[in-house]
PDB file of C-alpha atoms and ligand atoms in Angstrom:
ATOM      1  CA  MET A   1      25.132 -66.238  -9.527  1.00  0.00           C
ATOM      2  CA  VAL A   2      24.289 -64.631  -6.243  1.00  0.00           C
ATOM      3  CA  SER A   3      24.329 -67.250  -3.527  1.00  0.00           C
ATOM      4  CA  ALA A   4      22.508 -67.523  -0.230  1.00  0.00           C
ATOM      5  CA  TRP A   5      22.498 -70.021   2.600  1.00  0.00           C
ATOM      6  CA  TYR A   6      21.247 -70.601   6.125  1.00  0.00           C
ATOM      7  CA  MET A   7      23.951 -69.621   8.606  1.00  0.00           C
ATOM      8  CA  ASP A   8      25.508 -71.677  11.355  1.00  0.00           C
ATOM      9  CA  ASP A   9      25.276 -70.451  14.961  1.00  0.00           C
ATOM     10  CA  SER A  10      28.980 -69.950  15.570  1.00  0.00           C
ATOM     11  CA  ASP A  11      30.337 -66.693  17.042  1.00  0.00           C
ATOM     12  CA  GLU A  12      33.467 -66.940  14.930  1.00  0.00           C
ATOM     13  CA  ASP A  13      34.686 -64.065  12.744  1.00  0.00           C
ATOM     14  CA  GLN A  14      31.657 -62.456  11.062  1.00  0.00           C
ATOM     15  CA  ARG A  15      33.659 -62.183   7.813  1.00  0.00           C
ATOM     16  CA  LEU A  16      33.742 -65.974   7.372  1.00  0.00           C
ATOM     17  CA  ASP A  17      31.036 -67.712   5.280  1.00  0.00           C
ATOM     18  CA  HIS A  18      29.285 -69.347   8.268  1.00  0.00           C
ATOM     19  CA  HIS A  19      27.913 -72.248   6.286  1.00  0.00           C
ATOM     20  CA  LYS A  20      26.039 -74.923   8.208  1.00  0.00           C
ATOM     21  CA  ASN A  21      27.525 -78.409   8.225  1.00  0.00           C
ATOM     22  CA  PRO A  22      26.408 -79.759   5.808  1.00  0.00           C
ATOM     23  CA  PRO A  23      25.753 -76.517   3.896  1.00  0.00           C
ATOM     24  CA  GLN A  24      22.124 -75.474   3.492  1.00  0.00           C
ATOM     25  CA  PRO A  25      21.895 -73.307   0.362  1.00  0.00           C
ATOM     26  CA  VAL A  26      18.759 -71.283  -0.445  1.00  0.00           C
ATOM     27  CA  ASP A  27      17.715 -70.390  -4.010  1.00  0.00           C
ATOM     28  CA  MET A  28      17.403 -66.659  -4.537  1.00  0.00           C
ATOM     29  CA  LYS A  29      13.778 -67.172  -5.636  1.00  0.00           C
ATOM     30  CA  ASP A  30      13.088 -68.784  -2.253  1.00  0.00           C
ATOM     31  CA  VAL A  31      14.817 -65.883  -0.499  1.00  0.00           C
ATOM     32  CA  VAL A  32      12.476 -63.567  -2.414  1.00  0.00           C
ATOM     33  CA  ASN A  33       9.408 -65.598  -1.387  1.00  0.00           C
ATOM     34  CA  LEU A  34      10.452 -66.040   2.226  1.00  0.00           C
ATOM     35  CA  THR A  35      11.651 -62.499   2.918  1.00  0.00           C
ATOM     36  CA  GLY A  36      10.382 -60.093   0.265  1.00  0.00           C
ATOM     37  CA  VAL A  37      13.975 -59.176  -0.602  1.00  0.00           C
ATOM     38  CA  LEU A  38      14.377 -58.267  -4.288  1.00  0.00           C
ATOM     39  CA  HIS A  39      17.454 -59.024  -6.357  1.00  0.00           C
ATOM     40  CA  TRP A  40      18.723 -58.274  -9.845  1.00  0.00           C
ATOM     41  CA  LYS A  41      22.023 -59.217 -11.393  1.00  0.00           C
ATOM     42  CA  LEU A  42      23.152 -56.384 -13.654  1.00  0.00           C
ATOM     43  CA  ASN A  43      26.040 -56.444 -16.089  1.00  0.00           C
ATOM     44  CA  ILE A  44      28.802 -54.546 -14.333  1.00  0.00           C
ATOM     45  CA  ASP A  45      30.495 -53.712 -17.629  1.00  0.00           C
ATOM     46  CA  THR A  46      27.410 -52.313 -19.377  1.00  0.00           C
ATOM     47  CA  TYR A  47      25.001 -51.134 -16.659  1.00  0.00           C
ATOM     48  CA  GLU A  48      25.747 -47.460 -17.278  1.00  0.00           C
ATOM     49  CA  GLY A  49      24.389 -47.680 -20.810  1.00  0.00           C
ATOM     50  CA  ASP A  50      22.195 -50.765 -21.088  1.00  0.00           C
ATOM     51  CA  GLY A  51      19.113 -49.229 -19.467  1.00  0.00           C
ATOM     52  CA  MET A  52      18.480 -51.958 -16.836  1.00  0.00           C
ATOM     53  CA  LEU A  53      19.463 -49.875 -13.828  1.00  0.00           C
ATOM     54  CA  ASP A  54      17.764 -46.797 -15.289  1.00  0.00           C
ATOM     55  CA  LYS A  55      14.535 -48.747 -15.695  1.00  0.00           C
ATOM     56  CA  ILE A  56      14.582 -50.058 -12.113  1.00  0.00           C
ATOM     57  CA  LYS A  57      15.329 -46.561 -10.782  1.00  0.00           C
ATOM     58  CA  LYS A  58      12.486 -45.097 -12.823  1.00  0.00           C
ATOM     59  CA  ASP A  59       9.988 -47.864 -11.980  1.00  0.00           C
ATOM     60  CA  ARG A  60      10.703 -47.566  -8.258  1.00  0.00           C
ATOM     61  CA  GLY A  61      11.039 -43.787  -8.143  1.00  0.00           C
ATOM     62  CA  TYR A  62      14.640 -43.624  -6.906  1.00  0.00           C
ATOM     63  CA  ASN A  63      15.674 -40.013  -7.320  1.00  0.00           C
ATOM     64  CA  TYR A  64      18.530 -39.910  -4.784  1.00  0.00           C
ATOM     65  CA  GLU A  65      21.846 -41.681  -5.342  1.00  0.00           C
ATOM     66  CA  ASP A  66      25.251 -41.739  -3.696  1.00  0.00           C
ATOM     67  CA  VAL A  67      28.160 -44.122  -3.250  1.00  0.00           C
ATOM     68  CA  ILE A  68      29.467 -45.830  -0.130  1.00  0.00           C
ATOM     69  CA  GLU A  69      32.949 -47.313  -0.133  1.00  0.00           C
ATOM     70  CA  ILE A  70      33.871 -49.459   2.830  1.00  0.00           C
ATOM     71  CA  SER A  71      37.503 -50.131   3.620  1.00  0.00           C
ATOM     72  CA  PRO A  72      39.725 -49.133   6.523  1.00  0.00           C
ATOM     73  CA  GLU A  73      41.172 -46.308   4.376  1.00  0.00           C
ATOM     74  CA  LYS A  74      38.007 -45.028   2.719  1.00  0.00           C
ATOM     75  CA  LEU A  75      35.341 -45.028   5.408  1.00  0.00           C
ATOM     76  CA  PRO A  76      35.676 -42.588   8.317  1.00  0.00           C
ATOM     77  CA  ASN A  77      35.064 -44.361  11.675  1.00  0.00           C
ATOM     78  CA  TYR A  78      35.362 -47.702   9.877  1.00  0.00           C
ATOM     79  CA  GLU A  79      35.325 -49.978  12.953  1.00  0.00           C
ATOM     80  CA  GLU A  80      32.417 -48.160  14.550  1.00  0.00           C
ATOM     81  CA  LYS A  81      30.406 -48.162  11.296  1.00  0.00           C
ATOM     82  CA  LEU A  82      30.976 -51.881  10.807  1.00  0.00           C
ATOM     83  CA  LYS A  83      29.650 -52.559  14.299  1.00  0.00           C
ATOM     84  CA  ILE A  84      26.540 -50.533  13.509  1.00  0.00           C
ATOM     85  CA  PHE A  85      26.044 -52.306  10.166  1.00  0.00           C
ATOM     86  CA  PHE A  86      26.367 -55.710  11.859  1.00  0.00           C
ATOM     87  CA  SER A  87      23.909 -54.999  14.683  1.00  0.00           C
ATOM     88  CA  GLU A  88      20.569 -56.532  13.800  1.00  0.00           C
ATOM     89  CA  HIS A  89      18.229 -53.700  12.802  1.00  0.00           C
ATOM     90  CA  LEU A  90      15.440 -52.527  10.528  1.00  0.00           C
ATOM     91  CA  HIS A  91      14.655 -49.327   8.650  1.00  0.00           C
ATOM     92  CA  THR A  92      11.404 -47.522   7.936  1.00  0.00           C
ATOM     93  CA  ASP A  93      12.327 -47.482   4.213  1.00  0.00           C
ATOM     94  CA  GLU A  94      13.859 -49.896   1.728  1.00  0.00           C
ATOM     95  CA  GLU A  95      17.627 -50.409   1.837  1.00  0.00           C
ATOM     96  CA  ILE A  96      18.803 -50.399  -1.772  1.00  0.00           C
ATOM     97  CA  ARG A  97      22.377 -51.297  -2.643  1.00  0.00           C
ATOM     98  CA  PHE A  98      23.991 -51.864  -6.025  1.00  0.00           C
ATOM     99  CA  VAL A  99      27.448 -53.374  -5.642  1.00  0.00           C
ATOM    100  CA  VAL A 100      29.938 -51.959  -8.140  1.00  0.00           C
ATOM    101  CA  ALA A 101      33.127 -53.467  -6.662  1.00  0.00           C
ATOM    102  CA  GLY A 102      34.235 -55.797  -3.895  1.00  0.00           C
ATOM    103  CA  SER A 103      31.896 -58.095  -2.003  1.00  0.00           C
ATOM    104  CA  GLY A 104      30.151 -58.640   1.308  1.00  0.00           C
ATOM    105  CA  PHE A 105      27.289 -60.353   3.097  1.00  0.00           C
ATOM    106  CA  PHE A 106      23.777 -59.148   3.799  1.00  0.00           C
ATOM    107  CA  ASP A 107      22.157 -61.318   6.465  1.00  0.00           C
ATOM    108  CA  VAL A 108      18.363 -61.306   6.520  1.00  0.00           C
ATOM    109  CA  ARG A 109      15.961 -63.034   8.872  1.00  0.00           C
ATOM    110  CA  ASP A 110      13.681 -65.684   7.504  1.00  0.00           C
ATOM    111  CA  ALA A 111      10.463 -64.388   9.126  1.00  0.00           C
ATOM    112  CA  LYS A 112       8.973 -67.900   9.468  1.00  0.00           C
ATOM    113  CA  ASN A 113      11.570 -69.422  11.758  1.00  0.00           C
ATOM    114  CA  ASP A 114      13.684 -66.345  12.591  1.00  0.00           C
ATOM    115  CA  SER A 115      16.871 -67.950  11.238  1.00  0.00           C
ATOM    116  CA  TRP A 116      19.569 -66.013   9.418  1.00  0.00           C
ATOM    117  CA  ILE A 117      19.937 -66.289   5.664  1.00  0.00           C
ATOM    118  CA  ARG A 118      23.305 -65.007   4.447  1.00  0.00           C
ATOM    119  CA  ILE A 119      23.335 -63.434   0.972  1.00  0.00           C
ATOM    120  CA  LYS A 120      26.716 -63.007  -0.674  1.00  0.00           C
ATOM    121  CA  VAL A 121      26.833 -59.939  -2.901  1.00  0.00           C
ATOM    122  CA  GLU A 122      29.464 -58.909  -5.421  1.00  0.00           C
ATOM    123  CA  ALA A 123      29.843 -56.562  -8.385  1.00  0.00           C
ATOM    124  CA  GLY A 124      26.592 -56.440 -10.375  1.00  0.00           C
ATOM    125  CA  ASP A 125      24.246 -57.421  -7.539  1.00  0.00           C
ATOM    126  CA  LEU A 126      21.384 -55.034  -6.863  1.00  0.00           C
ATOM    127  CA  LEU A 127      19.667 -55.905  -3.610  1.00  0.00           C
ATOM    128  CA  ILE A 128      16.558 -54.307  -2.145  1.00  0.00           C
ATOM    129  CA  LEU A 129      15.757 -55.061   1.471  1.00  0.00           C
ATOM    130  CA  PRO A 130      12.151 -54.163   2.260  1.00  0.00           C
ATOM    131  CA  ALA A 131      11.262 -51.710   5.019  1.00  0.00           C
ATOM    132  CA  GLY A 132      10.804 -53.519   8.334  1.00  0.00           C
ATOM    133  CA  ILE A 133      13.002 -56.556   7.634  1.00  0.00           C
ATOM    134  CA  TYR A 134      15.524 -57.443  10.343  1.00  0.00           C
ATOM    135  CA  HIS A 135      18.955 -57.552   8.728  1.00  0.00           C
ATOM    136  CA  ARG A 136      22.657 -56.736   9.077  1.00  0.00           C
ATOM    137  CA  PHE A 137      25.705 -56.303   6.866  1.00  0.00           C
ATOM    138  CA  THR A 138      29.320 -57.378   7.066  1.00  0.00           C
ATOM    139  CA  LEU A 139      32.338 -57.248   4.838  1.00  0.00           C
ATOM    140  CA  ASP A 140      33.824 -60.633   3.962  1.00  0.00           C
ATOM    141  CA  SER A 141      37.512 -61.436   4.349  1.00  0.00           C
ATOM    142  CA  SER A 142      38.405 -59.300   1.298  1.00  0.00           C
ATOM    143  CA  ASN A 143      37.545 -56.276   3.489  1.00  0.00           C
ATOM    144  CA  TYR A 144      36.266 -54.167   0.636  1.00  0.00           C
ATOM    145  CA  ILE A 145      32.989 -53.171  -0.978  1.00  0.00           C
ATOM    146  CA  LYS A 146      31.800 -50.227  -3.019  1.00  0.00           C
ATOM    147  CA  ALA A 147      28.075 -49.764  -3.591  1.00  0.00           C
ATOM    148  CA  LYS A 148      25.613 -47.258  -4.924  1.00  0.00           C
ATOM    149  CA  ARG A 149      22.792 -46.374  -2.553  1.00  0.00           C
ATOM    150  CA  PHE A 150      19.406 -45.248  -3.824  1.00  0.00           C
ATOM    151  CA  PHE A 151      16.421 -43.657  -2.151  1.00  0.00           C
ATOM    152  CA  VAL A 152      13.051 -42.106  -2.853  1.00  0.00           C
ATOM    153  CA  GLY A 153      13.355 -38.469  -1.711  1.00  0.00           C
ATOM    154  CA  GLU A 154      15.653 -37.308   1.077  1.00  0.00           C
ATOM    155  CA  PRO A 155      17.569 -40.333   2.373  1.00  0.00           C
ATOM    156  CA  VAL A 156      16.997 -41.646   5.889  1.00  0.00           C
ATOM    157  CA  TRP A 157      19.549 -44.262   6.960  1.00  0.00           C
ATOM    158  CA  THR A 158      18.460 -44.565  10.617  1.00  0.00           C
ATOM    159  CA  PRO A 159      18.802 -48.129  11.936  1.00  0.00           C
ATOM    160  CA  TYR A 160      16.335 -49.306  14.616  1.00  0.00           C
ATOM    161  CA  ASN A 161      18.007 -52.098  16.488  1.00  0.00           C
ATOM    162  CA  ARG A 162      16.081 -55.215  17.352  1.00  0.00           C
ATOM    163  CA  PRO A 163      13.712 -55.370  19.186  1.00  0.00           C
ATOM    164  CA  ALA A 164      11.575 -53.010  17.130  1.00  0.00           C
ATOM    165  CA  ASP A 165       8.607 -55.369  16.934  1.00  0.00           C
ATOM    166  CA  GLU A 166       5.870 -52.791  17.440  1.00  0.00           C
ATOM    167  CA  MET A 167       7.052 -50.334  14.801  1.00  0.00           C
ATOM    168  CA  PRO A 168       4.530 -49.812  11.980  1.00  0.00           C
ATOM    169  CA  ALA A 169       7.236 -50.679   9.417  1.00  0.00           C
ATOM    170  CA  ARG A 170       7.777 -54.023  11.178  1.00  0.00           C
ATOM    171  CA  LEU A 171       4.068 -54.846  11.421  1.00  0.00           C
ATOM    172  CA  GLU A 172       3.513 -53.923   7.780  1.00  0.00           C
ATOM    173  CA  TYR A 173       6.495 -56.014   6.744  1.00  0.00           C
ATOM    174  CA  LEU A 174       5.210 -59.072   8.627  1.00  0.00           C
ATOM    175  CA  ALA A 175       1.757 -58.660   7.105  1.00  0.00           C
ATOM    176  CA  SER A 176       3.311 -58.491   3.635  1.00  0.00           C
ATOM    177  CA  VAL A 177       5.399 -61.660   4.004  1.00  0.00           C
ATOM    178  CA  GLN A 178       2.642 -63.651   5.689  1.00  0.00           C
ATOM    179  CA  SER A 179       0.315 -62.993   2.783  1.00  0.00           C
ATOM    180  CA  ASN A 180       2.820 -64.643   0.420  1.00  0.00           C
TER     181      ASN A 180
HETATM  182  C1  KMT B 201      24.246 -50.484   5.331  1.00  0.00           C
HETATM  183  O1  KMT B 201      23.373 -49.621   5.498  1.00  0.00           O
HETATM  184  O2  KMT B 201      24.195 -51.571   5.904  1.00  0.00           O
HETATM  185  C2  KMT B 201      25.328 -50.173   4.454  1.00  0.00           C
HETATM  186  O3  KMT B 201      25.275 -49.202   3.783  1.00  0.00           O
HETATM  187  C3  KMT B 201      26.484 -51.061   4.420  1.00  0.00           C
HETATM  188  C4  KMT B 201      26.467 -51.949   3.292  1.00  0.00           C
HETATM  189  S1  KMT B 201      26.547 -51.188   1.711  1.00  0.00           S
HETATM  190  C5  KMT B 201      27.244 -52.414   0.737  1.00  0.00           C
HETATM  191 NI1   NI B 202      20.365 -51.569   7.276  1.00  0.00          NI
END
Protein backbone atom coordinates (compact mmCIF):
# COMPACT_ATOMS: atom_id res chain seq x y z
CA MET A 1 0.00 0.00 0.00
CA VAL A 2 1.06 3.55 -0.61
CA SER A 3 1.53 5.30 2.70
CA ALA A 4 1.24 8.92 3.73
CA TRP A 5 1.74 10.81 6.95
CA TYR A 6 1.96 14.30 8.42
CA MET A 7 5.61 15.35 8.64
CA ASP A 8 7.56 16.53 11.64
CA ASP A 9 9.18 19.98 11.57
CA SER A 10 12.79 18.86 11.80
CA ASP A 11 15.45 20.17 9.38
CA GLU A 12 17.23 16.83 9.39
CA ASP A 13 18.14 14.99 6.18
CA GLN A 14 15.23 15.33 3.72
CA ARG A 15 15.70 11.66 2.74
CA LEU A 16 14.58 10.44 6.18
CA ASP A 17 10.90 9.56 6.79
CA HIS A 18 10.18 12.60 9.01
CA HIS A 19 7.40 10.93 10.94
CA LYS A 20 5.86 12.90 13.79
CA ASN A 21 6.23 11.47 17.28
CA PRO A 22 3.90 9.64 17.65
CA PRO A 23 3.39 9.01 13.91
CA GLN A 24 0.34 10.60 12.31
CA PRO A 25 -0.58 8.49 9.27
CA VAL A 26 -3.11 9.71 6.68
CA ASP A 27 -5.26 7.34 4.59
CA MET A 28 -4.76 7.83 0.87
CA LYS A 29 -8.51 8.50 0.51
CA ASP A 30 -8.13 11.37 2.98
CA VAL A 31 -5.13 12.67 1.04
CA VAL A 32 -7.35 12.63 -2.06
CA ASN A 33 -10.13 14.53 -0.26
CA LEU A 34 -7.84 17.03 1.42
CA THR A 35 -5.57 17.81 -1.53
CA GLY A 36 -7.14 16.65 -4.79
CA VAL A 37 -4.13 14.41 -5.42
CA LEU A 38 -5.07 11.26 -7.36
CA HIS A 39 -3.45 7.87 -6.87
CA TRP A 40 -3.60 4.45 -8.48
CA LYS A 41 -1.62 1.36 -7.61
CA LEU A 42 -0.83 -0.50 -10.82
CA ASN A 43 0.66 -3.96 -11.12
CA ILE A 44 4.29 -3.36 -11.98
CA ASP A 45 4.62 -6.81 -13.55
CA THR A 46 1.58 -6.55 -15.83
CA TYR A 47 0.92 -2.83 -16.44
CA GLU A 48 2.29 -2.94 -19.98
CA GLY A 49 -0.42 -5.36 -21.06
CA ASP A 50 -3.26 -5.22 -18.54
CA GLY A 51 -4.86 -2.05 -19.91
CA MET A 52 -5.04 -0.08 -16.62
CA LEU A 53 -2.39 2.47 -17.51
CA ASP A 54 -3.66 2.68 -21.09
CA LYS A 55 -7.15 3.45 -19.83
CA ILE A 56 -5.97 6.21 -17.48
CA LYS A 57 -3.84 7.74 -20.25
CA LYS A 58 -6.77 7.65 -22.66
CA ASP A 59 -9.33 8.96 -20.14
CA ARG A 60 -7.08 11.87 -19.17
CA GLY A 61 -5.74 12.61 -22.64
CA TYR A 62 -2.05 12.00 -21.91
CA ASN A 63 -0.37 11.92 -25.29
CA TYR A 64 3.20 12.76 -24.21
CA GLU A 65 5.38 10.34 -22.26
CA ASP A 66 9.01 10.13 -21.22
CA VAL A 67 11.10 8.63 -18.44
CA ILE A 68 13.08 10.32 -15.68
CA GLU A 69 15.72 8.35 -13.81
CA ILE A 70 17.18 10.00 -10.74
CA SER A 71 20.49 8.81 -9.37
CA PRO A 72 23.90 10.46 -9.10
CA GLU A 73 25.01 8.54 -12.22
CA LYS A 74 21.91 8.89 -14.37
CA LEU A 75 20.71 12.45 -13.91
CA PRO A 76 22.85 15.29 -15.26
CA ASN A 77 23.24 18.08 -12.63
CA TYR A 78 21.87 15.69 -10.01
CA GLU A 79 22.51 17.86 -6.92
CA GLU A 80 21.13 20.98 -8.54
CA LYS A 81 18.03 19.15 -9.82
CA LEU A 82 17.33 17.67 -6.40
CA LYS A 83 17.45 21.14 -4.86
CA ILE A 84 14.95 22.37 -7.44
CA PHE A 85 12.66 19.37 -6.88
CA PHE A 86 12.75 19.94 -3.11
CA SER A 87 11.97 23.67 -3.24
CA GLU A 88 8.29 24.17 -2.53
CA HIS A 89 6.59 25.02 -5.83
CA LEU A 90 3.53 24.64 -8.02
CA HIS A 91 2.91 24.09 -11.72
CA THR A 92 0.26 25.40 -14.09
CA ASP A 93 -0.47 21.79 -15.16
CA GLU A 94 -0.81 18.42 -13.44
CA GLU A 95 2.38 16.63 -12.41
CA ILE A 96 1.91 12.99 -13.37
CA ARG A 97 4.42 10.36 -12.30
CA PHE A 98 4.27 6.58 -12.59
CA VAL A 99 7.04 4.96 -10.58
CA VAL A 100 8.54 1.94 -12.34
CA ALA A 101 11.53 1.38 -10.02
CA GLY A 102 13.03 2.73 -6.82
CA SER A 103 11.17 4.97 -4.39
CA GLY A 104 10.88 8.51 -3.10
CA PHE A 105 8.68 11.03 -1.33
CA PHE A 106 6.23 13.54 -2.73
CA ASP A 107 5.36 16.13 -0.08
CA VAL A 108 2.08 17.97 -0.60
CA ARG A 109 0.51 20.75 1.42
CA ASP A 110 -2.74 20.10 3.17
CA ALA A 111 -4.53 23.28 2.01
CA LYS A 112 -6.61 23.53 5.21
CA ASN A 113 -3.80 23.94 7.71
CA ASP A 114 -0.80 24.31 5.37
CA SER A 115 0.98 21.30 6.90
CA TRP A 116 3.09 18.88 4.89
CA ILE A 117 1.78 15.44 4.04
CA ARG A 118 4.54 13.08 2.92
CA ILE A 119 3.54 10.42 0.37
CA LYS A 120 5.91 7.51 -0.08
CA VAL A 121 5.90 6.20 -3.64
CA GLU A 122 7.42 3.02 -5.02
CA ALA A 123 7.14 0.80 -8.10
CA GLY A 124 3.51 0.66 -9.28
CA ASP A 125 2.39 3.99 -7.80
CA LEU A 126 0.81 6.43 -10.23
CA LEU A 127 0.44 9.84 -8.64
CA ILE A 128 -1.24 12.90 -10.12
CA LEU A 129 -0.63 16.21 -8.40
CA PRO A 130 -3.20 18.78 -9.50
CA ALA A 131 -2.18 22.08 -11.08
CA GLY A 132 -1.68 24.75 -8.41
CA ILE A 133 -0.86 22.47 -5.47
CA TYR A 134 2.22 23.40 -3.45
CA HIS A 135 4.51 20.38 -3.37
CA ARG A 136 8.09 19.10 -3.52
CA PHE A 137 9.94 15.86 -4.19
CA THR A 138 12.88 14.09 -2.61
CA LEU A 139 14.62 10.79 -3.01
CA ASP A 140 14.65 8.62 0.11
CA SER A 141 17.81 7.03 1.50
CA SER A 142 17.88 4.46 -1.34
CA ASN A 143 18.85 7.38 -3.62
CA TYR A 144 17.11 5.99 -6.66
CA ILE A 145 13.85 6.37 -8.56
CA LYS A 146 12.75 5.81 -12.12
CA ALA A 147 9.39 7.18 -13.25
CA LYS A 148 7.36 7.74 -16.36
CA ARG A 149 6.12 11.29 -16.85
CA PHE A 150 2.94 12.04 -18.77
CA PHE A 151 1.46 15.22 -20.16
CA VAL A 152 -1.35 16.54 -22.30
CA GLY A 153 0.35 18.14 -25.33
CA GLU A 154 3.82 19.69 -25.24
CA PRO A 155 5.22 19.25 -21.73
CA VAL A 156 5.84 22.25 -19.48
CA TRP A 157 7.81 21.40 -16.34
CA THR A 158 8.30 24.98 -15.07
CA PRO A 159 8.20 25.19 -11.26
CA TYR A 160 6.86 28.40 -9.66
CA ASN A 161 8.35 28.62 -6.23
CA ARG A 162 6.21 29.61 -3.29
CA PRO A 163 4.87 32.26 -2.91
CA ALA A 164 2.78 32.01 -6.06
CA ASP A 165 -0.51 32.75 -4.31
CA GLU A 166 -2.00 35.02 -6.96
CA MET A 167 -1.42 32.73 -9.92
CA PRO A 168 -4.65 31.62 -11.64
CA ALA A 169 -3.58 27.96 -11.24
CA ARG A 170 -3.27 28.51 -7.48
CA LEU A 171 -6.61 30.29 -7.14
CA GLU A 172 -8.36 27.64 -9.21
CA TYR A 173 -6.75 24.90 -7.15
CA LEU A 174 -7.90 26.47 -3.87
CA ALA A 175 -11.43 26.88 -5.21
CA SER A 176 -11.47 23.22 -6.23
CA VAL A 177 -10.34 21.87 -2.84
CA GLN A 178 -12.57 24.20 -0.83
CA SER A 179 -15.62 22.95 -2.67
CA ASN A 180 -14.86 19.39 -1.51
C1 LIG B 1 9.57 16.47 -10.34
O1 LIG B 1 9.11 17.21 -11.22
O2 LIG B 1 9.48 16.75 -9.14
C2 LIG B 1 10.23 15.27 -10.75
O3 LIG B 1 10.17 14.93 -11.88
C3 LIG B 1 10.99 14.51 -9.77
C4 LIG B 1 10.27 13.36 -9.28
S1 LIG B 1 9.89 12.14 -10.48
C5 LIG B 1 9.76 10.71 -9.53
NI1 LIG C 1 6.72 19.74 -9.25
